[in-house]
Amino acid sequence: MPLRILTAGESHGPALTAIIEGLPAGLHLDREAMDHQLARRQRGYGRGGRMQIESDRTEITSGLRFGVTLGSPLTLTIANRDRENWRERMAVWEGSDDDPVRVPRPGHADLAGALKYGHRDLRSVLERASARETATRVAVGAVLRQLLAEFGIWIGGHVIRTGMAATGDSFRTLPADNRKQYETLIRDLCGRAAESDVGCGDPETAEMMKKEIDNAMAAGDSLGGVFETAALGVPAGLGSNGMWDRRLDAAIGAAMMSIPGIKAVEIGLGTEAASLPGSRVHDPILSAAPPFPGRGSNNAGGIEGGISNGQPLIVRAAMKPIPTLTGPLPSVNIETGEKTGAHRERSDVCAVPAAEVVGEAMLAIALADALIERTGGDSLDRMKRGLDI
Ligand code: EPS
């Protein structure tokens, strides 16, 4: 698709890097807004010690002049502060590791990565498989949300489940027949969630979520959860029904599924739609006039036939528990074949609030790509002229 993005970097290597190619010229970037998104990713009750070490900031080394994009590839770098503690074990040239990782963690990339690449020290797999990599996605997303904002598109989200603690608050159950009110309710839900260190705006559930995390930590266990992401102001006509790889829901599905730990993605009513009759699923059409076609509900989650329909986009994603357990699961030493507890490594007990922020970034990436495709890209002015509905 028109936007090409590459990221690179090991968790304890010198730095993380991202290159965005295909970004239009003429976009004024706000540095603080980028660092704000990175700080949001670092938040969260249940995060491990690494987040105390890092204070993520984006350096830009190409594609920007006087704070305005040039249309050339934009290179973003995030330093790994923890690098200082790993100079020898993660040296790019000469170095050594006297404590190689031999026992794969069930659920992590350790074993599958070792089988694929032939590594005997699992650190050579886990360093890139670490969710540290998601910092680059959030940095890229922070650039692209600024592009989307030029078109009135806004993205937010909240956590609705942590382990067994779940709130009934959901974008799905908000009344959608009055557009203005619907968007206000979505923003309010996200605003309340932003105040919470578990990413949930319902204080009672947030307390239950913290208890779940405390209990999991005490038991040497870990937790997953579910978050919702919404995009407001998305114009009708992004994506296409014409071919599977042009469907907007396919692009969003792939973007969200690519987040480490995500096992399921739903759009709109999602799996609930499968058990209801059509009369209770499909959204009545009340008016067809652009830019805001009136609909009685938004069970489709803003996409019909793979095309955005002018309604808010509603996405849900489920994350499995973090694979690193302090009470380790059964595993095997890949050198000796000896049965033993899986490798333990400093980790998070729960990272769903961080994943929610990454989800917003991935939605921004999918939407920016579709918007550039629809409007032709090149420069912000041309893009604005290209959006004629
Ligand atoms: C993470 C950085 C990592 C982990 C975590 C997420 O840093 P470190 O390995 O130095 O503690 O805290 O990674 C995982 C949960 C994982 O499974 O790899 C981050 O920046 O988000």
Tab-separated table of N, CA and C in Angstrom, residues 253-350:
chain	number	residue	atom	x	y	z
A	253	GLY	N	-7.612	-5.482	10.671
A	253	GLY	CA	-7.428	-6.789	11.327
A	253	GLY	C	-5.971	-7.191	11.360
A	254	ALA	N	-5.286	-7.051	10.235
A	254	ALA	CA	-3.863	-7.430	10.164
A	254	ALA	C	-3.031	-6.531	11.080
A	255	ALA	N	-3.343	-5.229	11.069
A	255	ALA	CA	-2.576	-4.286	11.895
A	255	ALA	C	-2.716	-4.640	13.373
A	256	MET	N	-3.931	-4.921	13.802
A	256	MET	CA	-4.161	-5.208	15.230
A	256	MET	C	-3.629	-6.586	15.608
A	257	MET	N	-3.806	-7.571	14.725
A	257	MET	CA	-3.321	-8.936	15.028
A	257	MET	C	-1.811	-8.978	15.125
A	258	SER	N	-1.139	-7.998	14.511
A	258	SER	CA	0.327	-8.011	14.515
A	258	SER	C	0.901	-7.509	15.842
A	259	ILE	N	0.059	-7.000	16.725
A	259	ILE	CA	0.554	-6.536	18.034
A	259	ILE	C	0.911	-7.772	18.867
A	260	PRO	N	2.093	-7.802	19.487
A	260	PRO	CA	2.459	-8.993	20.270
A	260	PRO	C	1.380	-9.346	21.300
A	261	GLY	N	1.028	-10.623	21.355
A	261	GLY	CA	0.075	-11.104	22.363
A	261	GLY	C	-1.371	-11.068	21.930
A	262	ILE	N	-1.689	-10.416	20.805
A	262	ILE	CA	-3.097	-10.307	20.401
A	262	ILE	C	-3.539	-11.619	19.739
A	263	LYS	N	-4.645	-12.154	20.230
A	263	LYS	CA	-5.138	-13.441	19.725
A	263	LYS	C	-6.466	-13.326	18.983
A	264	ALA	N	-7.146	-12.186	19.099
A	264	ALA	CA	-8.417	-12.030	18.390
A	264	ALA	C	-8.713	-10.554	18.169
A	265	VAL	N	-9.293	-10.254	17.035
A	265	VAL	CA	-9.685	-8.872	16.714
A	265	VAL	C	-11.123	-8.895	16.213
A	266	GLU	N	-11.909	-7.942	16.654
A	266	GLU	CA	-13.302	-7.860	16.210
A	266	GLU	C	-13.594	-6.439	15.749
A	267	ILE	N	-14.490	-6.325	14.763
A	267	ILE	CA	-14.917	-5.003	14.288
A	267	ILE	C	-16.399	-4.870	14.586
A	268	GLY	N	-16.791	-3.708	15.118
A	268	GLY	CA	-18.199	-3.495	15.446
A	268	GLY	C	-18.677	-4.493	16.474
A	269	LEU	N	-19.815	-5.117	16.186
A	269	LEU	CA	-20.386	-6.093	17.120
A	269	LEU	C	-19.543	-7.372	17.194
A	270	GLY	N	-18.692	-7.588	16.218
A	270	GLY	CA	-17.742	-8.715	16.240
A	270	GLY	C	-18.428	-10.060	16.325
A	271	THR	N	-17.911	-10.943	17.184
A	271	THR	CA	-18.429	-12.313	17.248
A	271	THR	C	-19.882	-12.357	17.736
A	272	GLU	N	-20.303	-11.316	18.460
A	272	GLU	CA	-21.703	-11.281	18.932
A	272	GLU	C	-22.675	-11.317	17.760
A	273	ALA	N	-22.261	-10.760	16.624
A	273	ALA	CA	-23.151	-10.677	15.459
A	273	ALA	C	-23.522	-12.071	14.953
A	274	ALA	N	-22.670	-13.049	15.241
A	274	ALA	CA	-22.884	-14.399	14.700
A	274	ALA	C	-24.099	-15.072	15.321
A	275	SER	N	-24.494	-14.643	16.515
A	275	SER	CA	-25.586	-15.355	17.172
A	275	SER	C	-26.901	-14.568	17.170
A	276	LEU	N	-26.934	-13.458	16.465
A	276	LEU	CA	-28.159	-12.645	16.417
A	276	LEU	C	-28.761	-12.670	15.011
A	277	PRO	N	-30.101	-12.491	14.916
A	277	PRO	CA	-30.705	-12.411	13.576
A	277	PRO	C	-30.327	-11.099	12.887
A	278	GLY	N	-30.377	-11.108	11.572
A	278	GLY	CA	-29.991	-9.930	10.785
A	278	GLY	C	-30.749	-8.676	11.183
A	279	SER	N	-32.003	-8.863	11.572
A	279	SER	CA	-32.830	-7.699	11.931
A	279	SER	C	-32.282	-6.973	13.154
A	280	ARG	N	-31.480	-7.658	13.965
A	280	ARG	CA	-30.928	-7.010	15.163
A	280	ARG	C	-29.461	-6.638	14.989
A	281	VAL	N	-28.913	-6.949	13.814
A	281	VAL	CA	-27.489	-6.668	13.594
A	281	VAL	C	-27.298	-5.479	12.658
A	282	HIS	N	-27.970	-5.478	11.525
A	282	HIS	CA	-27.667	-4.488	10.487
A	282	HIS	C	-28.254	-3.119	10.814
A	283	ASP	N	-27.461	-2.096	10.570
A	283	ASP	CA	-27.765	-0.746	11.030
A	283	ASP	C	-28.732	-0.042	10.066
A	284	PRO	N	-29.925	0.337	10.554
A	284	PRO	CA	-30.896	1.021	9.684
A	284	PRO	C	-30.288	2.276	9.048
A	285	ILE	N	-30.640	2.527	7.791
A	285	ILE	CA	-30.157	3.725	7.084
A	285	ILE	C	-31.235	4.805	7.200
A	286	LEU	N	-30.889	5.906	7.856
A	286	LEU	CA	-31.866	6.967	8.109
A	286	LEU	C	-31.710	8.137	7.142
A	287	SER	N	-30.472	8.339	6.693
A	287	SER	CA	-30.241	9.339	5.645
A	287	SER	C	-28.944	8.978	4.945
A	288	ALA	N	-28.858	9.287	3.650
A	288	ALA	CA	-27.686	8.845	2.881
A	288	ALA	C	-26.768	9.990	2.517
A	289	ALA	N	-27.060	11.200	3.045
A	289	ALA	CA	-26.295	12.376	2.611
A	289	ALA	C	-24.916	12.432	3.255
A	290	PRO	N	-23.841	12.644	2.434
A	290	PRO	CA	-22.523	12.850	3.023
A	290	PRO	C	-22.468	14.233	3.683
A	291	PRO	N	-21.561	14.564	4.614
A	291	PRO	CA	-20.510	13.652	5.027
A	291	PRO	C	-20.915	12.718	6.161
A	292	PHE	N	-22.105	12.915	6.766
A	292	PHE	CA	-22.467	12.084	7.906
A	292	PHE	C	-23.764	11.330	7.649
A	293	PRO	N	-23.693	10.216	6.934
A	293	PRO	CA	-24.909	9.449	6.704
A	293	PRO	C	-25.512	9.026	8.043
A	294	GLY	N	-26.820	9.166	8.182
A	294	GLY	CA	-27.469	8.847	9.449
A	294	GLY	C	-27.793	7.370	9.552
A	295	ARG	N	-27.418	6.765	10.661
A	295	ARG	CA	-27.695	5.346	10.876
A	295	ARG	C	-28.299	5.176	12.275
A	296	GLY	N	-29.171	4.201	12.411
A	296	GLY	CA	-29.832	3.994	13.693
A	296	GLY	C	-28.937	3.366	14.738
A	297	SER	N	-27.885	2.683	14.293
A	297	SER	CA	-26.950	2.018	15.219
A	297	SER	C	-25.620	1.863	14.480
A	298	ASN	N	-24.617	1.327	15.166
A	298	ASN	CA	-23.308	1.162	14.501
A	298	ASN	C	-22.733	-0.226	14.777
A	299	ASN	N	-23.566	-1.237	14.596
A	299	ASN	CA	-23.090	-2.605	14.833
A	299	ASN	C	-22.015	-3.003	13.831
A	300	ALA	N	-22.017	-2.378	12.660
A	300	ALA	CA	-20.998	-2.693	11.645
A	300	ALA	C	-19.635	-2.141	12.048
A	301	GLY	N	-19.616	-1.259	13.046
A	301	GLY	CA	-18.337	-0.688	13.487
A	301	GLY	C	-17.702	0.219	12.455
A	302	GLY	N	-18.527	0.816	11.585
A	302	GLY	CA	-18.016	1.823	10.648
A	302	GLY	C	-17.505	1.267	9.333
A	303	ILE	N	-17.663	-0.042	9.122
A	303	ILE	CA	-17.182	-0.625	7.853
A	303	ILE	C	-18.240	-1.576	7.295
A	304	GLU	N	-18.615	-1.349	6.051
A	304	GLU	CA	-19.514	-2.276	5.347
A	304	GLU	C	-18.897	-2.583	3.990
A	305	GLY	N	-18.836	-3.862	3.657
A	305	GLY	CA	-18.249	-4.258	2.370
A	305	GLY	C	-16.774	-3.910	2.259
A	306	GLY	N	-16.086	-3.818	3.391
A	306	GLY	CA	-14.655	-3.507	3.363
A	306	GLY	C	-14.374	-2.018	3.163
A	307	ILE	N	-15.449	-1.189	3.186
A	307	ILE	CA	-15.312	0.258	2.940
A	307	ILE	C	-15.814	1.020	4.166
A	308	SER	N	-15.107	2.067	4.572
A	308	SER	CA	-15.611	2.884	5.679
A	308	SER	C	-16.914	3.532	5.224
A	309	ASN	N	-17.894	3.577	6.148
A	309	ASN	CA	-19.224	4.057	5.746
A	309	ASN	C	-19.563	5.414	6.353
A	310	GLY	N	-18.551	6.077	6.934
A	310	GLY	CA	-18.783	7.409	7.495
A	310	GLY	C	-19.145	7.388	8.966
A	311	GLN	N	-19.298	6.184	9.546
A	311	GLN	CA	-19.589	6.039	10.969
A	311	GLN	C	-18.271	5.898	11.741
A	312	PRO	N	-18.258	6.124	13.054
A	312	PRO	CA	-17.054	5.849	13.833
A	312	PRO	C	-16.600	4.392	13.666
A	313	LEU	N	-15.284	4.191	13.629
A	313	LEU	CA	-14.744	2.825	13.560
A	313	LEU	C	-14.629	2.276	14.972
A	314	ILE	N	-15.095	1.068	15.153
A	314	ILE	CA	-15.069	0.433	16.475
A	314	ILE	C	-14.351	-0.905	16.359
A	315	VAL	N	-13.260	-1.041	17.109
A	315	VAL	CA	-12.431	-2.261	17.026
A	315	VAL	C	-12.225	-2.789	18.436
A	316	ARG	N	-12.138	-4.104	18.558
A	316	ARG	CA	-11.868	-4.721	19.853
A	316	ARG	C	-10.746	-5.735	19.661
A	317	ALA	N	-9.847	-5.851	20.626
A	317	ALA	CA	-8.767	-6.837	20.516
A	317	ALA	C	-8.547	-7.526	21.854
A	318	ALA	N	-8.275	-8.818	21.798
A	318	ALA	CA	-8.046	-9.616	23.010
A	318	ALA	C	-6.584	-10.025	23.081
A	319	MET	N	-5.986	-9.817	24.243
A	319	MET	CA	-4.560	-10.103	24.439
A	319	MET	C	-4.402	-11.285	25.394
A	320	LYS	N	-3.520	-12.189	25.044
A	320	LYS	CA	-3.251	-13.332	25.932
A	320	LYS	C	-2.377	-12.865	27.101
A	321	PRO	N	-2.269	-13.678	28.167
A	321	PRO	CA	-1.378	-13.298	29.268
A	321	PRO	C	0.081	-13.276	28.806
A	322	ILE	N	0.884	-12.414	29.416
A	322	ILE	CA	2.326	-12.327	29.124
A	322	ILE	C	2.956	-13.718	29.356
A	323	PRO	N	3.814	-14.176	28.468
A	323	PRO	CA	4.366	-15.542	28.593
A	323	PRO	C	5.443	-15.721	29.679
A	324	THR	N	6.023	-14.620	30.164
A	324	THR	CA	7.071	-14.780	31.184
A	324	THR	C	6.420	-14.866	32.559
A	325	LEU	N	6.554	-16.028	33.205
A	325	LEU	CA	5.951	-16.227	34.521
A	325	LEU	C	7.060	-16.385	35.552
A	326	THR	N	6.884	-15.737	36.710
A	326	THR	CA	7.905	-15.965	37.751
A	326	THR	C	7.712	-17.353	38.370
A	327	GLY	N	6.501	-17.882	38.285
A	327	GLY	CA	6.275	-19.291	38.618
A	327	GLY	C	6.268	-20.041	37.295
A	328	PRO	N	7.436	-20.482	36.823
A	328	PRO	CA	7.557	-20.886	35.412
A	328	PRO	C	6.811	-22.169	35.033
A	329	LEU	N	6.375	-22.222	33.793
A	329	LEU	CA	5.679	-23.393	33.235
A	329	LEU	C	6.706	-24.452	32.815
A	330	PRO	N	6.247	-25.699	32.639
A	330	PRO	CA	7.172	-26.765	32.225
A	330	PRO	C	7.791	-26.467	30.861
A	331	SER	N	9.080	-26.728	30.746
A	331	SER	CA	9.769	-26.561	29.477
A	331	SER	C	10.979	-27.500	29.458
A	332	VAL	N	11.802	-27.314	28.427
A	332	VAL	CA	12.926	-28.224	28.208
A	332	VAL	C	14.159	-27.414	27.814
A	333	ASN	N	15.308	-27.772	28.363
A	333	ASN	CA	16.572	-27.137	27.953
A	333	ASN	C	16.904	-27.611	26.538
A	334	ILE	N	17.015	-26.661	25.598
A	334	ILE	CA	17.192	-27.079	24.190
A	334	ILE	C	18.585	-27.669	23.928
A	335	GLU	N	19.543	-27.472	24.823
A	335	GLU	CA	20.875	-28.063	24.654
A	335	GLU	C	20.931	-29.466	25.234
A	336	THR	N	20.390	-29.646	26.460
A	336	THR	CA	20.549	-30.919	27.182
A	336	THR	C	19.315	-31.806	27.092
A	337	GLY	N	18.153	-31.234	26.743
A	337	GLY	CA	16.900	-31.997	26.718
A	337	GLY	C	16.304	-32.179	28.103
A	338	GLU	N	16.976	-31.628	29.105
A	338	GLU	CA	16.503	-31.781	30.483
A	338	GLU	C	15.191	-31.010	30.687
A	339	LYS	N	14.235	-31.671	31.382
A	339	LYS	CA	12.952	-31.008	31.676
A	339	LYS	C	13.155	-30.066	32.856
A	340	THR	N	12.690	-28.840	32.689
A	340	THR	CA	12.906	-27.837	33.745
A	340	THR	C	11.919	-26.687	33.579
A	341	GLY	N	11.889	-25.785	34.557
A	341	GLY	CA	10.992	-24.616	34.469
A	341	GLY	C	11.484	-23.648	33.399
A	342	ALA	N	10.540	-23.001	32.723
A	342	ALA	CA	10.889	-22.077	31.622
A	342	ALA	C	11.755	-20.925	32.121
A	343	HIS	N	12.492	-20.343	31.177
A	343	HIS	CA	13.349	-19.176	31.450
A	343	HIS	C	12.545	-18.063	32.107
A	344	ARG	N	13.166	-17.410	33.087
A	344	ARG	CA	12.550	-16.243	33.716
A	344	ARG	C	13.332	-15.021	33.331
A	345	GLU	N	12.616	-13.960	33.053
A	345	GLU	CA	13.257	-12.730	32.600
A	345	GLU	C	12.393	-11.607	33.155
A	346	ARG	N	13.035	-10.515	33.523
A	346	ARG	CA	12.227	-9.377	33.991
A	346	ARG	C	11.114	-9.115	32.970
A	347	SER	N	9.898	-8.919	33.438
A	347	SER	CA	8.786	-8.759	32.501
A	347	SER	C	7.633	-8.019	33.164
A	348	ASP	N	6.564	-7.863	32.414
A	348	ASP	CA	5.351	-7.276	32.974
A	348	ASP	C	4.450	-8.407	33.455
A	349	VAL	N	3.611	-8.123	34.473
A	349	VAL	CA	2.573	-9.087	34.866
A	349	VAL	C	1.386	-8.936	33.917
A	350	CYS	N	1.146	-7.694	33.519
A	350	CYS	CA	0.037	-7.382	32.616
A	350	CYS	C	0.419	-6.159	31.790
